[in-house]
Amino acid sequence: MTIHPIVVCGEPVLHRKAEKIDSFDAELAELIDDMFETLAASNGVGLAAPQIGVGKQIFVYDADDEVAGVRRRGVFVNPILAASKIPDGRPSIEDESEGCLSVPALDFPLKRAHKVTINGVDGTGEPVSLTVEGWFARIMQHEYDHLQGTLYVDRLDKKWSKKWKRAQREFGYNEPGLSWLPGTDEDPFGH
């Protein structure tokens, strides 16, 4: 298994819709193994293929589902997501702040749907489905967005979008070619 560099905001693959996967072969199995290895090294909770420079519709996750009281680890290939209504109002800094491995060292509050159902297939082409709530629903929405070419910072409200624009200039997160290697480079989130 290989730990891949995580590409940073500004890399074109992060800003375009990923391609569907139609071949469930040894190459895909290796990609999934590499993604889990990269996720573990990054101390993240989810990782989409575009984040390692692969424009394919696949993401992995490994995180606690506090609402269900279980740890969930798995993969979604070619997923479809249905979400409940996003609540009105301003996002809470304490309860709704979100980060991203492709936007290192930063987090911003963002409103998300409280409940989602996600359907797709696993790495062998077998159907998988989850209906989740709370923080785990946030993770599913975040990773699904990556496959649509959307970063969480693209969804920020006006106030936080202005702060993001300033941070983007400060950190240089608008140019292609930036990446960090989990397990080798300093952890930008301080884990």
JSON list of C-alpha atoms in Angstrom, two decimals:
[
{"chain": "A", "resi": 1, "resn": "MET", "atom": "CA", "xyz": [0.00, 0.00, 0.00]},
{"chain": "A", "resi": 2, "resn": "THR", "atom": "CA", "xyz": [1.11, 3.53, -0.79]},
{"chain": "A", "resi": 3, "resn": "ILE", "atom": "CA", "xyz": [0.47, 6.79, 1.01]},
{"chain": "A", "resi": 4, "resn": "HIS", "atom": "CA", "xyz": [-0.35, 9.40, -1.62]},
{"chain": "A", "resi": 5, "resn": "PRO", "atom": "CA", "xyz": [0.21, 13.16, -1.42]},
{"chain": "A", "resi": 6, "resn": "ILE", "atom": "CA", "xyz": [-2.99, 15.09, -0.74]},
{"chain": "A", "resi": 7, "resn": "VAL", "atom": "CA", "xyz": [-3.50, 17.86, -3.28]},
{"chain": "A", "resi": 8, "resn": "VAL", "atom": "CA", "xyz": [-4.51, 21.30, -2.07]},
{"chain": "A", "resi": 9, "resn": "CYS", "atom": "CA", "xyz": [-7.25, 23.70, -3.15]},
{"chain": "A", "resi": 10, "resn": "GLY", "atom": "CA", "xyz": [-6.34, 25.18, -6.51]},
{"chain": "A", "resi": 11, "resn": "GLU", "atom": "CA", "xyz": [-5.48, 21.81, -8.07]},
{"chain": "A", "resi": 12, "resn": "PRO", "atom": "CA", "xyz": [-7.83, 21.42, -11.08]},
{"chain": "A", "resi": 13, "resn": "VAL", "atom": "CA", "xyz": [-8.91, 17.85, -10.19]},
{"chain": "A", "resi": 14, "resn": "LEU", "atom": "CA", "xyz": [-10.55, 19.22, -7.02]},
{"chain": "A", "resi": 15, "resn": "HIS", "atom": "CA", "xyz": [-12.70, 21.66, -8.98]},
{"chain": "A", "resi": 16, "resn": "ARG", "atom": "CA", "xyz": [-14.31, 19.40, -11.59]},
{"chain": "A", "resi": 17, "resn": "LYS", "atom": "CA", "xyz": [-16.80, 16.55, -11.41]},
{"chain": "A", "resi": 18, "resn": "ALA", "atom": "CA", "xyz": [-15.15, 13.15, -11.02]},
{"chain": "A", "resi": 19, "resn": "GLU", "atom": "CA", "xyz": [-15.70, 10.40, -13.59]},
{"chain": "A", "resi": 20, "resn": "LYS", "atom": "CA", "xyz": [-17.80, 7.33, -12.86]},
{"chain": "A", "resi": 21, "resn": "ILE", "atom": "CA", "xyz": [-15.99, 4.06, -12.23]},
{"chain": "A", "resi": 22, "resn": "ASP", "atom": "CA", "xyz": [-16.99, 1.18, -14.46]},
{"chain": "A", "resi": 23, "resn": "SER", "atom": "CA", "xyz": [-14.22, -1.34, -13.84]},
{"chain": "A", "resi": 24, "resn": "PHE", "atom": "CA", "xyz": [-14.06, -3.21, -10.52]},
{"chain": "A", "resi": 25, "resn": "ASP", "atom": "CA", "xyz": [-10.65, -4.79, -10.85]},
{"chain": "A", "resi": 26, "resn": "ALA", "atom": "CA", "xyz": [-7.30, -5.19, -9.06]},
{"chain": "A", "resi": 27, "resn": "GLU", "atom": "CA", "xyz": [-6.37, -1.61, -9.93]},
{"chain": "A", "resi": 28, "resn": "LEU", "atom": "CA", "xyz": [-9.46, -0.31, -8.13]},
{"chain": "A", "resi": 29, "resn": "ALA", "atom": "CA", "xyz": [-8.78, -2.59, -5.14]},
{"chain": "A", "resi": 30, "resn": "GLU", "atom": "CA", "xyz": [-5.25, -1.18, -4.93]},
{"chain": "A", "resi": 31, "resn": "LEU", "atom": "CA", "xyz": [-6.58, 2.40, -5.13]},
{"chain": "A", "resi": 32, "resn": "ILE", "atom": "CA", "xyz": [-8.99, 1.66, -2.26]},
{"chain": "A", "resi": 33, "resn": "ASP", "atom": "CA", "xyz": [-6.19, 0.17, -0.14]},
{"chain": "A", "resi": 34, "resn": "ASP", "atom": "CA", "xyz": [-3.99, 3.18, -0.87]},
{"chain": "A", "resi": 35, "resn": "MET", "atom": "CA", "xyz": [-6.81, 5.57, 0.01]},
{"chain": "A", "resi": 36, "resn": "PHE", "atom": "CA", "xyz": [-7.39, 3.87, 3.38]},
{"chain": "A", "resi": 37, "resn": "GLU", "atom": "CA", "xyz": [-3.64, 3.98, 4.08]},
{"chain": "A", "resi": 38, "resn": "THR", "atom": "CA", "xyz": [-3.49, 7.67, 3.14]},
{"chain": "A", "resi": 39, "resn": "LEU", "atom": "CA", "xyz": [-6.57, 8.42, 5.24]},
{"chain": "A", "resi": 40, "resn": "ALA", "atom": "CA", "xyz": [-5.06, 6.72, 8.29]},
{"chain": "A", "resi": 41, "resn": "ALA", "atom": "CA", "xyz": [-1.76, 8.59, 7.90]},
{"chain": "A", "resi": 42, "resn": "SER", "atom": "CA", "xyz": [-3.61, 11.91, 7.55]},
{"chain": "A", "resi": 43, "resn": "ASN", "atom": "CA", "xyz": [-5.69, 11.44, 10.73]},
{"chain": "A", "resi": 44, "resn": "GLY", "atom": "CA", "xyz": [-8.76, 12.35, 8.68]},
{"chain": "A", "resi": 45, "resn": "VAL", "atom": "CA", "xyz": [-12.26, 10.87, 8.71]},
{"chain": "A", "resi": 46, "resn": "GLY", "atom": "CA", "xyz": [-12.86, 10.71, 4.96]},
{"chain": "A", "resi": 47, "resn": "LEU", "atom": "CA", "xyz": [-10.89, 10.90, 1.73]},
{"chain": "A", "resi": 48, "resn": "ALA", "atom": "CA", "xyz": [-12.13, 11.27, -1.85]},
{"chain": "A", "resi": 49, "resn": "ALA", "atom": "CA", "xyz": [-10.08, 10.14, -4.85]},
{"chain": "A", "resi": 50, "resn": "PRO", "atom": "CA", "xyz": [-9.78, 13.69, -6.27]},
{"chain": "A", "resi": 51, "resn": "GLN", "atom": "CA", "xyz": [-7.91, 14.63, -3.07]},
{"chain": "A", "resi": 52, "resn": "ILE", "atom": "CA", "xyz": [-5.07, 12.35, -4.15]},
{"chain": "A", "resi": 53, "resn": "GLY", "atom": "CA", "xyz": [-5.22, 13.59, -7.73]},
{"chain": "A", "resi": 54, "resn": "VAL", "atom": "CA", "xyz": [-7.47, 10.82, -9.09]},
{"chain": "A", "resi": 55, "resn": "GLY", "atom": "CA", "xyz": [-10.60, 12.18, -10.79]},
{"chain": "A", "resi": 56, "resn": "LYS", "atom": "CA", "xyz": [-12.80, 9.15, -10.07]},
{"chain": "A", "resi": 57, "resn": "GLN", "atom": "CA", "xyz": [-16.08, 8.84, -8.14]},
{"chain": "A", "resi": 58, "resn": "ILE", "atom": "CA", "xyz": [-14.88, 7.04, -5.04]},
{"chain": "A", "resi": 59, "resn": "PHE", "atom": "CA", "xyz": [-14.39, 7.95, -1.40]},
{"chain": "A", "resi": 60, "resn": "VAL", "atom": "CA", "xyz": [-13.42, 6.11, 1.76]},
{"chain": "A", "resi": 61, "resn": "TYR", "atom": "CA", "xyz": [-14.35, 6.88, 5.35]},
{"chain": "A", "resi": 62, "resn": "ASP", "atom": "CA", "xyz": [-13.36, 5.73, 8.83]},
{"chain": "A", "resi": 63, "resn": "ALA", "atom": "CA", "xyz": [-15.04, 7.57, 11.68]},
{"chain": "A", "resi": 64, "resn": "ASP", "atom": "CA", "xyz": [-17.29, 7.30, 14.71]},
{"chain": "A", "resi": 65, "resn": "ASP", "atom": "CA", "xyz": [-21.01, 7.63, 14.09]},
{"chain": "A", "resi": 66, "resn": "GLU", "atom": "CA", "xyz": [-21.98, 9.10, 17.45]},
{"chain": "A", "resi": 67, "resn": "VAL", "atom": "CA", "xyz": [-25.72, 9.04, 16.72]},
{"chain": "A", "resi": 68, "resn": "ALA", "atom": "CA", "xyz": [-25.68, 5.28, 15.97]},
{"chain": "A", "resi": 69, "resn": "GLY", "atom": "CA", "xyz": [-22.99, 4.56, 18.57]},
{"chain": "A", "resi": 70, "resn": "VAL", "atom": "CA", "xyz": [-20.74, 2.66, 16.13]},
{"chain": "A", "resi": 71, "resn": "ARG", "atom": "CA", "xyz": [-17.53, 3.15, 14.19]},
{"chain": "A", "resi": 72, "resn": "ARG", "atom": "CA", "xyz": [-18.08, 3.08, 10.44]},
{"chain": "A", "resi": 73, "resn": "ARG", "atom": "CA", "xyz": [-15.40, 2.21, 7.88]},
{"chain": "A", "resi": 74, "resn": "GLY", "atom": "CA", "xyz": [-16.15, 1.76, 4.22]},
{"chain": "A", "resi": 75, "resn": "VAL", "atom": "CA", "xyz": [-16.06, 2.88, 0.64]},
{"chain": "A", "resi": 76, "resn": "PHE", "atom": "CA", "xyz": [-18.59, 4.37, -1.75]},
{"chain": "A", "resi": 77, "resn": "VAL", "atom": "CA", "xyz": [-18.14, 4.13, -5.51]},
{"chain": "A", "resi": 78, "resn": "ASN", "atom": "CA", "xyz": [-20.39, 6.15, -7.85]},
{"chain": "A", "resi": 79, "resn": "PRO", "atom": "CA", "xyz": [-22.56, 7.37, -4.95]},
{"chain": "A", "resi": 80, "resn": "ILE", "atom": "CA", "xyz": [-25.86, 9.23, -5.03]},
{"chain": "A", "resi": 81, "resn": "LEU", "atom": "CA", "xyz": [-26.78, 11.33, -2.01]},
{"chain": "A", "resi": 82, "resn": "ALA", "atom": "CA", "xyz": [-30.18, 12.52, -0.81]},
{"chain": "A", "resi": 83, "resn": "ALA", "atom": "CA", "xyz": [-30.21, 15.01, 2.06]},
{"chain": "A", "resi": 84, "resn": "SER", "atom": "CA", "xyz": [-32.76, 16.52, 4.40]},
{"chain": "A", "resi": 85, "resn": "LYS", "atom": "CA", "xyz": [-33.32, 20.28, 4.29]},
{"chain": "A", "resi": 86, "resn": "ILE", "atom": "CA", "xyz": [-30.38, 22.39, 5.42]},
{"chain": "A", "resi": 87, "resn": "PRO", "atom": "CA", "xyz": [-31.50, 24.38, 8.47]},
{"chain": "A", "resi": 88, "resn": "ASP", "atom": "CA", "xyz": [-31.87, 28.14, 8.16]},
{"chain": "A", "resi": 89, "resn": "GLY", "atom": "CA", "xyz": [-29.70, 30.52, 10.14]},
{"chain": "A", "resi": 90, "resn": "ARG", "atom": "CA", "xyz": [-26.05, 31.21, 10.72]},
{"chain": "A", "resi": 91, "resn": "PRO", "atom": "CA", "xyz": [-23.67, 28.29, 11.21]},
{"chain": "A", "resi": 92, "resn": "SER", "atom": "CA", "xyz": [-22.36, 27.69, 14.72]},
{"chain": "A", "resi": 93, "resn": "ILE", "atom": "CA", "xyz": [-18.60, 28.05, 15.16]},
{"chain": "A", "resi": 94, "resn": "GLU", "atom": "CA", "xyz": [-18.68, 25.54, 18.04]},
{"chain": "A", "resi": 95, "resn": "ASP", "atom": "CA", "xyz": [-20.89, 22.86, 16.49]},
{"chain": "A", "resi": 96, "resn": "GLU", "atom": "CA", "xyz": [-20.65, 23.26, 12.71]},
{"chain": "A", "resi": 97, "resn": "SER", "atom": "CA", "xyz": [-17.01, 24.02, 11.93]},
{"chain": "A", "resi": 98, "resn": "GLU", "atom": "CA", "xyz": [-15.62, 21.88, 9.18]},
{"chain": "A", "resi": 99, "resn": "GLY", "atom": "CA", "xyz": [-12.13, 21.26, 7.86]},
{"chain": "A", "resi": 100, "resn": "CYS", "atom": "CA", "xyz": [-10.68, 19.53, 4.82]},
{"chain": "A", "resi": 101, "resn": "LEU", "atom": "CA", "xyz": [-7.44, 17.70, 4.10]},
{"chain": "A", "resi": 102, "resn": "SER", "atom": "CA", "xyz": [-7.26, 19.68, 0.83]},
{"chain": "A", "resi": 103, "resn": "VAL", "atom": "CA", "xyz": [-7.62, 23.00, 2.67]},
{"chain": "A", "resi": 104, "resn": "PRO", "atom": "CA", "xyz": [-4.90, 22.40, 5.28]},
{"chain": "A", "resi": 105, "resn": "ALA", "atom": "CA", "xyz": [-4.77, 24.18, 8.63]},
{"chain": "A", "resi": 106, "resn": "LEU", "atom": "CA", "xyz": [-8.13, 25.95, 8.22]},
{"chain": "A", "resi": 107, "resn": "ASP", "atom": "CA", "xyz": [-11.69, 25.35, 9.31]},
{"chain": "A", "resi": 108, "resn": "PHE", "atom": "CA", "xyz": [-14.88, 27.33, 8.84]},
{"chain": "A", "resi": 109, "resn": "PRO", "atom": "CA", "xyz": [-18.47, 26.92, 10.07]},
{"chain": "A", "resi": 110, "resn": "LEU", "atom": "CA", "xyz": [-20.92, 25.61, 7.49]},
{"chain": "A", "resi": 111, "resn": "LYS", "atom": "CA", "xyz": [-24.57, 24.61, 7.63]},
{"chain": "A", "resi": 112, "resn": "ARG", "atom": "CA", "xyz": [-25.23, 21.05, 6.42]},
{"chain": "A", "resi": 113, "resn": "ALA", "atom": "CA", "xyz": [-28.25, 18.77, 6.30]},
{"chain": "A", "resi": 114, "resn": "HIS", "atom": "CA", "xyz": [-28.73, 16.81, 9.52]},
{"chain": "A", "resi": 115, "resn": "LYS", "atom": "CA", "xyz": [-29.71, 13.54, 7.79]},
{"chain": "A", "resi": 116, "resn": "VAL", "atom": "CA", "xyz": [-28.62, 11.90, 4.53]},
{"chain": "A", "resi": 117, "resn": "THR", "atom": "CA", "xyz": [-29.10, 8.68, 2.64]},
{"chain": "A", "resi": 118, "resn": "ILE", "atom": "CA", "xyz": [-26.25, 7.67, 0.39]},
{"chain": "A", "resi": 119, "resn": "ASN", "atom": "CA", "xyz": [-26.41, 4.83, -2.13]},
{"chain": "A", "resi": 120, "resn": "GLY", "atom": "CA", "xyz": [-23.67, 3.43, -4.31]},
{"chain": "A", "resi": 121, "resn": "VAL", "atom": "CA", "xyz": [-21.53, 0.34, -4.66]},
{"chain": "A", "resi": 122, "resn": "ASP", "atom": "CA", "xyz": [-18.46, -0.92, -2.85]},
{"chain": "A", "resi": 123, "resn": "GLY", "atom": "CA", "xyz": [-15.10, -1.78, -4.37]},
{"chain": "A", "resi": 124, "resn": "THR", "atom": "CA", "xyz": [-16.42, -5.06, -5.77]},
{"chain": "A", "resi": 125, "resn": "GLY", "atom": "CA", "xyz": [-19.53, -3.53, -7.33]},
{"chain": "A", "resi": 126, "resn": "GLU", "atom": "CA", "xyz": [-21.92, -4.71, -4.60]},
{"chain": "A", "resi": 127, "resn": "PRO", "atom": "CA", "xyz": [-24.68, -2.25, -3.61]},
{"chain": "A", "resi": 128, "resn": "VAL", "atom": "CA", "xyz": [-24.17, -0.29, -0.38]},
{"chain": "A", "resi": 129, "resn": "SER", "atom": "CA", "xyz": [-26.47, 2.16, 1.35]},
{"chain": "A", "resi": 130, "resn": "LEU", "atom": "CA", "xyz": [-26.34, 4.23, 4.53]},
{"chain": "A", "resi": 131, "resn": "THR", "atom": "CA", "xyz": [-28.82, 6.53, 6.21]},
{"chain": "A", "resi": 132, "resn": "VAL", "atom": "CA", "xyz": [-27.00, 8.59, 8.83]},
{"chain": "A", "resi": 133, "resn": "GLU", "atom": "CA", "xyz": [-27.51, 11.67, 10.96]},
{"chain": "A", "resi": 134, "resn": "GLY", "atom": "CA", "xyz": [-25.46, 14.29, 12.75]},
{"chain": "A", "resi": 135, "resn": "TRP", "atom": "CA", "xyz": [-21.71, 14.62, 12.31]},
{"chain": "A", "resi": 136, "resn": "PHE", "atom": "CA", "xyz": [-21.47, 11.45, 10.22]},
{"chain": "A", "resi": 137, "resn": "ALA", "atom": "CA", "xyz": [-24.03, 12.90, 7.79]},
{"chain": "A", "resi": 138, "resn": "ARG", "atom": "CA", "xyz": [-21.72, 15.93, 7.52]},
{"chain": "A", "resi": 139, "resn": "ILE", "atom": "CA", "xyz": [-18.81, 13.64, 6.59]},
{"chain": "A", "resi": 140, "resn": "MET", "atom": "CA", "xyz": [-20.87, 11.94, 3.87]},
{"chain": "A", "resi": 141, "resn": "GLN", "atom": "CA", "xyz": [-21.93, 15.29, 2.39]},
{"chain": "A", "resi": 142, "resn": "HIS", "atom": "CA", "xyz": [-18.36, 16.61, 2.49]},
{"chain": "A", "resi": 143, "resn": "GLU", "atom": "CA", "xyz": [-16.89, 13.59, 0.69]},
{"chain": "A", "resi": 144, "resn": "TYR", "atom": "CA", "xyz": [-19.74, 13.43, -1.82]},
{"chain": "A", "resi": 145, "resn": "ASP", "atom": "CA", "xyz": [-19.15, 17.11, -2.62]},
{"chain": "A", "resi": 146, "resn": "HIS", "atom": "CA", "xyz": [-15.54, 16.30, -3.55]},
{"chain": "A", "resi": 147, "resn": "LEU", "atom": "CA", "xyz": [-16.83, 13.99, -6.28]},
{"chain": "A", "resi": 148, "resn": "GLN", "atom": "CA", "xyz": [-18.94, 16.84, -7.64]},
{"chain": "A", "resi": 149, "resn": "GLY", "atom": "CA", "xyz": [-15.94, 19.21, -7.82]},
{"chain": "A", "resi": 150, "resn": "THR", "atom": "CA", "xyz": [-17.12, 21.19, -4.79]},
{"chain": "A", "resi": 151, "resn": "LEU", "atom": "CA", "xyz": [-15.05, 21.99, -1.71]},
{"chain": "A", "resi": 152, "resn": "TYR", "atom": "CA", "xyz": [-16.73, 22.90, 1.55]},
{"chain": "A", "resi": 153, "resn": "VAL", "atom": "CA", "xyz": [-15.27, 26.41, 1.27]},
{"chain": "A", "resi": 154, "resn": "ASP", "atom": "CA", "xyz": [-17.31, 26.85, -1.93]},
{"chain": "A", "resi": 155, "resn": "ARG", "atom": "CA", "xyz": [-20.47, 26.56, 0.21]},
{"chain": "A", "resi": 156, "resn": "LEU", "atom": "CA", "xyz": [-19.60, 29.11, 2.92]},
{"chain": "A", "resi": 157, "resn": "ASP", "atom": "CA", "xyz": [-22.02, 31.93, 3.68]},
{"chain": "A", "resi": 158, "resn": "LYS", "atom": "CA", "xyz": [-21.06, 35.52, 2.80]},
{"chain": "A", "resi": 159, "resn": "LYS", "atom": "CA", "xyz": [-19.33, 36.29, 6.12]},
{"chain": "A", "resi": 160, "resn": "TRP", "atom": "CA", "xyz": [-17.18, 33.17, 6.14]},
{"chain": "A", "resi": 161, "resn": "SER", "atom": "CA", "xyz": [-16.56, 33.31, 2.40]},
{"chain": "A", "resi": 162, "resn": "LYS", "atom": "CA", "xyz": [-14.83, 36.67, 2.87]},
{"chain": "A", "resi": 163, "resn": "LYS", "atom": "CA", "xyz": [-12.62, 35.17, 5.59]},
{"chain": "A", "resi": 164, "resn": "TRP", "atom": "CA", "xyz": [-11.86, 32.23, 3.30]},
{"chain": "A", "resi": 165, "resn": "LYS", "atom": "CA", "xyz": [-10.85, 34.56, 0.44]},
{"chain": "A", "resi": 166, "resn": "ARG", "atom": "CA", "xyz": [-8.39, 36.34, 2.75]},
{"chain": "A", "resi": 167, "resn": "ALA", "atom": "CA", "xyz": [-6.99, 33.04, 4.03]},
{"chain": "A", "resi": 168, "resn": "GLN", "atom": "CA", "xyz": [-6.77, 31.71, 0.47]},
{"chain": "A", "resi": 169, "resn": "ARG", "atom": "CA", "xyz": [-4.54, 34.62, -0.51]},
{"chain": "A", "resi": 170, "resn": "GLU", "atom": "CA", "xyz": [-2.49, 34.34, 2.69]},
{"chain": "A", "resi": 171, "resn": "PHE", "atom": "CA", "xyz": [-1.85, 30.60, 2.30]},
{"chain": "A", "resi": 172, "resn": "GLY", "atom": "CA", "xyz": [-1.65, 30.65, -1.52]},
{"chain": "A", "resi": 173, "resn": "TYR", "atom": "CA", "xyz": [-4.46, 28.10, -1.84]},
{"chain": "A", "resi": 174, "resn": "ASN", "atom": "CA", "xyz": [-5.47, 29.18, -5.32]},
{"chain": "A", "resi": 175, "resn": "GLU", "atom": "CA", "xyz": [-2.53, 27.86, -7.32]},
{"chain": "A", "resi": 176, "resn": "PRO", "atom": "CA", "xyz": [-2.15, 24.34, -8.71]},
{"chain": "A", "resi": 177, "resn": "GLY", "atom": "CA", "xyz": [0.79, 22.20, -7.64]},
{"chain": "A", "resi": 178, "resn": "LEU", "atom": "CA", "xyz": [0.44, 22.35, -3.85]},
{"chain": "A", "resi": 179, "resn": "SER", "atom": "CA", "xyz": [0.25, 19.12, -1.85]},
{"chain": "A", "resi": 180, "resn": "TRP", "atom": "CA", "xyz": [1.28, 17.58, 1.45]},
{"chain": "A", "resi": 181, "resn": "LEU", "atom": "CA", "xyz": [2.30, 14.01, 2.27]},
{"chain": "A", "resi": 182, "resn": "PRO", "atom": "CA", "xyz": [0.64, 12.51, 5.34]},
{"chain": "A", "resi": 183, "resn": "GLY", "atom": "CA", "xyz": [3.08, 10.80, 7.67]},
{"chain": "A", "resi": 184, "resn": "THR", "atom": "CA", "xyz": [6.02, 12.71, 6.20]},
{"chain": "A", "resi": 185, "resn": "ASP", "atom": "CA", "xyz": [5.09, 16.39, 6.13]},
{"chain": "A", "resi": 186, "resn": "GLU", "atom": "CA", "xyz": [4.05, 18.14, 9.32]},
{"chain": "A", "resi": 187, "resn": "ASP", "atom": "CA", "xyz": [0.38, 17.51, 10.07]},
{"chain": "A", "resi": 188, "resn": "PRO", "atom": "CA", "xyz": [-1.31, 20.80, 9.12]},
{"chain": "A", "resi": 189, "resn": "PHE", "atom": "CA", "xyz": [-4.09, 20.11, 11.63]},
{"chain": "A", "resi": 190, "resn": "GLY", "atom": "CA", "xyz": [-1.79, 19.41, 14.58]},
{"chain": "A", "resi": 191, "resn": "HIS", "atom": "CA", "xyz": [-2.99, 15.83, 15.24]}
]
